XYZ file of C-alpha atoms in Angstrom:
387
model
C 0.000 0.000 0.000
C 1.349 3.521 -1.013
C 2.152 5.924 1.903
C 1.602 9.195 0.588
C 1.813 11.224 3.803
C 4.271 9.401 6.419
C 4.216 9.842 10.034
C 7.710 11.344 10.116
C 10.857 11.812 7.804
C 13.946 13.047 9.341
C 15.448 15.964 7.613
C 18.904 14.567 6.457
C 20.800 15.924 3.315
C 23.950 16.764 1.751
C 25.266 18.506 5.084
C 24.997 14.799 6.830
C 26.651 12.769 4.363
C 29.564 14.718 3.803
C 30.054 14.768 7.622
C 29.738 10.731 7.509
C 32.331 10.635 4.607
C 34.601 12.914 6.605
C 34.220 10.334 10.011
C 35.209 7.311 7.714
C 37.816 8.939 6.139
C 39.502 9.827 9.623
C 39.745 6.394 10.994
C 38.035 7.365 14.158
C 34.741 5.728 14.814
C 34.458 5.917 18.297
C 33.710 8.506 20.816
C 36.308 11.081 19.757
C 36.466 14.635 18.753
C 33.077 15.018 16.873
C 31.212 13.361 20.526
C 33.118 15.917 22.214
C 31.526 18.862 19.729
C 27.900 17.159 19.519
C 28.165 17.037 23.303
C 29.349 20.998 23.700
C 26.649 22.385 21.225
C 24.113 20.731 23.004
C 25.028 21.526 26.499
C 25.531 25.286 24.979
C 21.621 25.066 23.329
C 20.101 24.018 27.297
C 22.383 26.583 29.463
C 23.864 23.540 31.348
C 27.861 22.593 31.932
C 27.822 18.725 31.171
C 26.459 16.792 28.566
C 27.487 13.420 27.985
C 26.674 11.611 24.896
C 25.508 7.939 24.471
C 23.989 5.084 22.738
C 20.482 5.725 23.006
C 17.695 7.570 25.163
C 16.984 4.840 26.486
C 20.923 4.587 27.508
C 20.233 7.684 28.742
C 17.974 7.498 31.242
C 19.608 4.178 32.678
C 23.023 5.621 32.981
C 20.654 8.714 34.750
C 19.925 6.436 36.952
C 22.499 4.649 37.812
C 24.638 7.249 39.003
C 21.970 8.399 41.050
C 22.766 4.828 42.915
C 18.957 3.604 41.837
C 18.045 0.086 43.398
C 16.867 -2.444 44.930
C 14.310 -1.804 47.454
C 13.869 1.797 45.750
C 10.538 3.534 43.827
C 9.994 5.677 41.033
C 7.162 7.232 40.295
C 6.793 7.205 36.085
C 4.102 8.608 33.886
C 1.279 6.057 33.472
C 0.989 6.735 29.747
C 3.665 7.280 27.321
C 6.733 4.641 26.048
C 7.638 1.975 28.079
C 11.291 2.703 28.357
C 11.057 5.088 31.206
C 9.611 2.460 33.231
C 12.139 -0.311 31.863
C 15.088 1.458 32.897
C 13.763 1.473 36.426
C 13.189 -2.033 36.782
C 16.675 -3.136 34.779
C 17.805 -1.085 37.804
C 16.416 -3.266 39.998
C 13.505 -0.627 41.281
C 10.317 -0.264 41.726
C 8.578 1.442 38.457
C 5.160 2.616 39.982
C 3.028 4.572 37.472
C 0.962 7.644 37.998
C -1.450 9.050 35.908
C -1.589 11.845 33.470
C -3.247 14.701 32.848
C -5.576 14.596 29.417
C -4.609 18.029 28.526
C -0.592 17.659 28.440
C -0.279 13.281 28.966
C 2.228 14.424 31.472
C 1.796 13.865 35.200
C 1.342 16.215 37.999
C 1.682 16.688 41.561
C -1.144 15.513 42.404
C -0.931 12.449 40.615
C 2.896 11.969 41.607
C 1.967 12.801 45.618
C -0.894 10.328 45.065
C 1.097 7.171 44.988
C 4.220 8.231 46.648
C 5.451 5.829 49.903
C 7.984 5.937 51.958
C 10.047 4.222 49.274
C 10.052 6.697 46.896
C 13.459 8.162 45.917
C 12.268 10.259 43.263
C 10.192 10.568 39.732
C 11.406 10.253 35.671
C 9.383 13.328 34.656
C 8.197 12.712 30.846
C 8.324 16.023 28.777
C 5.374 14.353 26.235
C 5.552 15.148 22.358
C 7.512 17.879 23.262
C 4.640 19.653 26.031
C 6.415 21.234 29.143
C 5.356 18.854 32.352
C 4.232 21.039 35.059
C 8.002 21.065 36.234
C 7.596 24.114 39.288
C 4.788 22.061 41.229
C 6.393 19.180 40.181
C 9.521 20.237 41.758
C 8.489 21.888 44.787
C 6.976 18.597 45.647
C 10.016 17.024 44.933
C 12.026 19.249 47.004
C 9.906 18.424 50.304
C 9.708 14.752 50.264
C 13.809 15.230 49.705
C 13.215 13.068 46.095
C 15.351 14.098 42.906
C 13.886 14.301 39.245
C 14.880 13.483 36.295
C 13.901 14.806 33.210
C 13.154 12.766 30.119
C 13.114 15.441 27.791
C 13.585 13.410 24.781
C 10.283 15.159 22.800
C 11.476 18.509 24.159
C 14.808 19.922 22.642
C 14.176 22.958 20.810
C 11.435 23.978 23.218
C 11.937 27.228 24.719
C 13.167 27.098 28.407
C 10.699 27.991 30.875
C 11.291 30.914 33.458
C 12.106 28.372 36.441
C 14.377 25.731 34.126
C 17.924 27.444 35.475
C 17.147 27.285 38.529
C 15.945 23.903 38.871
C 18.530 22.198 36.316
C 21.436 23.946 38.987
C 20.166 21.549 41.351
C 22.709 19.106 42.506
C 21.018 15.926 41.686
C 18.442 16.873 38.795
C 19.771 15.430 35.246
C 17.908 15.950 31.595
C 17.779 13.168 29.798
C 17.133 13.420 25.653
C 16.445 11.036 22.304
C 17.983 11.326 18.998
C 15.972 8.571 17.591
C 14.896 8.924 14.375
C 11.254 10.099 15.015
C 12.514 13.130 17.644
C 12.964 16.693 16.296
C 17.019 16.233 15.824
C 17.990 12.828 14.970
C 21.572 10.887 15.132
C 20.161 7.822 13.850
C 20.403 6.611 17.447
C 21.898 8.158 20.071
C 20.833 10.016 24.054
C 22.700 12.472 25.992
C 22.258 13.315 30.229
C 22.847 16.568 30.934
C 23.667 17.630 34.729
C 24.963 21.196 36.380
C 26.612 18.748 38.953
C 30.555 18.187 37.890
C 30.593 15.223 39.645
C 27.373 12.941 38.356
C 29.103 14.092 35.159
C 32.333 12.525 35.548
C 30.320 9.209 37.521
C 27.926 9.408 34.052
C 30.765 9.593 31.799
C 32.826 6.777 33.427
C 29.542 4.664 33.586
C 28.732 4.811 30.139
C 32.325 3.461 29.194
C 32.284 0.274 31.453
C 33.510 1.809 34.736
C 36.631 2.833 33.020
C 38.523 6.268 33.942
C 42.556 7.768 33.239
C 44.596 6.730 36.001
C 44.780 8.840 38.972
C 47.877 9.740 40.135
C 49.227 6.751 42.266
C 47.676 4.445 41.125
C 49.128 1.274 38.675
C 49.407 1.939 35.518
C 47.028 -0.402 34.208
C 44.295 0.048 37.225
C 41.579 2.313 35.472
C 38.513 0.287 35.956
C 36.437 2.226 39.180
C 32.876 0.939 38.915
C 30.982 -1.577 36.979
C 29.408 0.185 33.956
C 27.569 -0.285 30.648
C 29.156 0.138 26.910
C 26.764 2.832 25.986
C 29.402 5.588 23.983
C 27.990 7.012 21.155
C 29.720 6.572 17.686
C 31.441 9.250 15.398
C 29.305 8.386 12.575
C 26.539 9.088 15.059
C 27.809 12.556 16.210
C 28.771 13.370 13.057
C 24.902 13.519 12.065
C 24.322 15.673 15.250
C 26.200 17.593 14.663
C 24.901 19.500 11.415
C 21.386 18.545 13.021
C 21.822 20.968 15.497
C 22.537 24.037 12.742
C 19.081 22.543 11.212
C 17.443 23.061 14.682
C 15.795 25.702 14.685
C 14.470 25.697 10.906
C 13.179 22.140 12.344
C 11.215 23.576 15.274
C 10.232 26.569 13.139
C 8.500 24.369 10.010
C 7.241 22.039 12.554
C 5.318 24.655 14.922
C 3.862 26.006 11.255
C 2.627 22.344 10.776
C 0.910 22.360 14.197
C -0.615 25.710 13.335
C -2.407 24.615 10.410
C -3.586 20.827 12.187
C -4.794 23.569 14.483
C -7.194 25.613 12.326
C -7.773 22.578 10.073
C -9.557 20.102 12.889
C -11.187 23.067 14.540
C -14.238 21.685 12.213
C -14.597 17.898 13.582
C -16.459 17.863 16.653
C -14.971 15.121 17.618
C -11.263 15.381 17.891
C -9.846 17.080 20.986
C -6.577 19.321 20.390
C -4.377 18.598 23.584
C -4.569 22.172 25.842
C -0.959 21.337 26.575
C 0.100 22.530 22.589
C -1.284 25.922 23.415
C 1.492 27.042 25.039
C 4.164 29.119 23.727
C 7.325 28.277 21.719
C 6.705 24.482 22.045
C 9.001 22.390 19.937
C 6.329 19.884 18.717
C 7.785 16.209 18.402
C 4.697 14.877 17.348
C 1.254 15.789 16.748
C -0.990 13.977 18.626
C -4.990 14.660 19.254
C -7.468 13.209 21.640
C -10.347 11.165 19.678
C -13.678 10.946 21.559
C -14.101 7.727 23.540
C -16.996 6.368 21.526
C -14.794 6.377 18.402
C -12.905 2.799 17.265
C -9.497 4.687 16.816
C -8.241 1.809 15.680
C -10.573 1.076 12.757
C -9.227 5.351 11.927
C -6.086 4.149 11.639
C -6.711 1.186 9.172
C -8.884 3.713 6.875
C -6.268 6.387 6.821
C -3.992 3.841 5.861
C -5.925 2.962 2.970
C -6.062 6.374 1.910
C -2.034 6.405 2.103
C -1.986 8.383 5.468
C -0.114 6.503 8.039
C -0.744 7.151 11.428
C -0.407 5.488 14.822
C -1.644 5.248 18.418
C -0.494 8.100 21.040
C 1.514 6.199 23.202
C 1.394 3.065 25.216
C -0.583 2.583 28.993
C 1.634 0.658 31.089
C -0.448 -0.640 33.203
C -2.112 -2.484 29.987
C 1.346 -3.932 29.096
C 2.158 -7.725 29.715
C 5.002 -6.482 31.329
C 3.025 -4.834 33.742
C -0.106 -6.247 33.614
C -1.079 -7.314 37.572
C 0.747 -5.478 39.978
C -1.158 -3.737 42.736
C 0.586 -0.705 42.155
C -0.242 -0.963 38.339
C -3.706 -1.420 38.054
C -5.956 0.527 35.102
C -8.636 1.389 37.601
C -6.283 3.131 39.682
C -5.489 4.946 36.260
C -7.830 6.012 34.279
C -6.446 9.021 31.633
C -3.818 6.665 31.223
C -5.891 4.278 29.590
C -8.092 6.317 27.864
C -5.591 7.786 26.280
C -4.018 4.534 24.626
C -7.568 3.864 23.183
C -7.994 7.398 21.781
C -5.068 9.082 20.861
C -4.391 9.776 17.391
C -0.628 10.781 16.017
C -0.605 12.706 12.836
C 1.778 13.003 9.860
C 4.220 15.572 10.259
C 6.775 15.859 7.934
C 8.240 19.277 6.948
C 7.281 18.506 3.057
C 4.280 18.887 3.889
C 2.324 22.104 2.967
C -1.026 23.762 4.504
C -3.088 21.936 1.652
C -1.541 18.331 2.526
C -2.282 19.138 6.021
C -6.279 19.858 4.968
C -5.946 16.689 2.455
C -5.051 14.541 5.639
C -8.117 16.159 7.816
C -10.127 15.831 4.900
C -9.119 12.092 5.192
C -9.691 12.422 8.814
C -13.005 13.820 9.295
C -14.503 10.395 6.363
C -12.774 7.679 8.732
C -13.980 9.169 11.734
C -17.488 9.116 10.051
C -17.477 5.027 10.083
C -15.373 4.668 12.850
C -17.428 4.295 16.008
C -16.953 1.334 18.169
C -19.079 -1.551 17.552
C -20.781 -2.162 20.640
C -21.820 1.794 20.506
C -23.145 2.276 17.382
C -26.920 3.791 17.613
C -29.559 2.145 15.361
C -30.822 3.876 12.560
């Protein structure tokens, strides 16, 4: 079946390639001068001392947590709705994931949510940043501050969105670390790659030697050869993979620029179907908008809108995932879909959009055009009215 109007196309060109020639040419593949660069622009672009590059976000947020000494006998609070990852990286580190629930306007969490199903265990919260909308990061964080609990930030939608008045001040923090996603579907891609940024100097170096199995430069007196100081992970990121980053970061802004056009026009362009919800959360300012995602209403089969889009070569796909609904999951006390309710509404009814920056103001009405037919045969079986 032809895809006319894919979910996402990274914008690669010329720029990329030649910097991939130049990598192979040098004979350094590995974690060398172009890692160092990627890592400096990036750290430049958030206002914060440290970045450190690595395999994946998903990387990322593991290495996060590991130097944060994550473990057993240890809860995190995660967002009940989103990608699974953010809970994974909890329990590979032997911790407690325990979900809370998100709010239908953003599909981020918030203090009331997180305070809800905090215990005495709880060490701190992974604080989702979704589709690149701002969590409510100052309640978020003033809660955090009196239970004595650290955040971290999985900001992988978010790069390119605008800091917020209170981000300096809470990044400065000792213990809070940002955690981002160059996979191919995020704003700036690397193929695959993460980064944790920190204002401490000394989760940095800890991150840095954790990502590179434990391994540091000798300190004076000690044997030559005796360099290995904790037991880490091979998560470096590549040349070939900075090298991409690299010239995605002068395409940044262009990026977030063509893409907040693209939301602009889904805006004004589903204003007319009654029943698709635009997410509050978009409506702030300078948002850099990973994807475009709406809220369908419940009594719609958003799955049967997805097949007939498809057959109109539109390709779209669900929101996110509810983890609670996950076999992984599936059963605990602590993750049970009563208990969470937005989150799984919103993996039955959320609806992500194409958004490629080929695409112009009429391809965006084409697709709602689309849209607005499939939702017209596209309500649930077992709710269908009688003529």
């Amino acid at each position: 079946m032809t895809v006319t109007y894919p979910l996402h196309r990274p914008e690669l060109g010329f720029e990329e390639a030649a910097a991939l020639a130049e990598v192979l040419a040098s004979g350094q593949l590995v974690q060398g001068p172009r890692v160092a660069a990627f890592e400096a622009a990036v750290a430049q672009r958030l206002a914060l001392p440290s970045a450190v590059a690595c395999s994946s976000g998903t990387a990322a947020l593991h290495l996060a947590l590991a130097a944060l000494d994550v473990g057993p006998g240890d809860e995190v609070i995660v967002p009940a709705f989103g990608f699974p990852a953010t809970a994974n990286v909890v329990e590979l580190c032997g911790a407690r994931a325990v979900p809370a629930d998100v709010d239908l306007d953003t599909f981020a969490l918030t203090a009331e949510s997180v305070a809800a199903v905090a215990t005495e265990r709880t060490r701190g919260a992974l604080v989702v940043h979704p589709f690149g909308i701002p969590a409510p990061m100052a309640a978020l964080s003033a809660l955090a501050q009196a239970r004595g609990w650290w955040l971290v930030e999985d900001a992988a939608c978010a790069l390119g969105t605008a800091p917020r008045d209170d981000d300096a001040a809470r990044w400065a923090s000792g213990d809070h670390l940002v955690c981002l996603s160059f996979h191919p579907r995020k704003t700036l891609t690397t193929a695959e790659g993460g980064m944790v940024l920190t204002a401490d100097p000394a989760l940095a170096t800890r991150l840095r030697r954790l990502r590179n199995h434990g391994m540091d430069d000798p300190a004076p007196g000690d044997g030559r050869w005796e360099r290995f100081h904790a037991v880490g992970f091979n998560y470096r990121m590549s040349e070939l993979h900075a090298a991409l980053g690299q010239v995605q970061m002068t395409r940044l802004d262009a990026i977030v620029a063509g893409r907040a056009s693209l939301a602009a026009w889904y805006r004004d362009a589903l204003a007319a179907l009654p029943r698709v919800s635009w997410p509050a959360g978009y409506l702030q300012p300078d948002l850099a908008f990973q994807s475009l995602v709406v809220l369908l209403d419940p009594e719609i089969d958003r799955d049967q809108v997805i097949d007939r889009l498809a057959g109109r070569g539109v390709q779209t796909t669900l929101g996110g995932y509810a983890l609670a609904l996950q076999p992984a999951y599936r059963g605990r006390p602590d993750a049970d879909p009563a208990r969470l309710p937005n989150a799984s509404r919103a993996q039955a009814s959320t609806l992500t959009l194409p958004a490629t920056l080929a695409m112009t103001q009429a391809d965006v009405e084409v697709v709602v055009d689309a849209l607005a037919d499939a939702l017209a045969d596209a309500q649930a079986p077992a709710r269908r009215s009688t003529p």
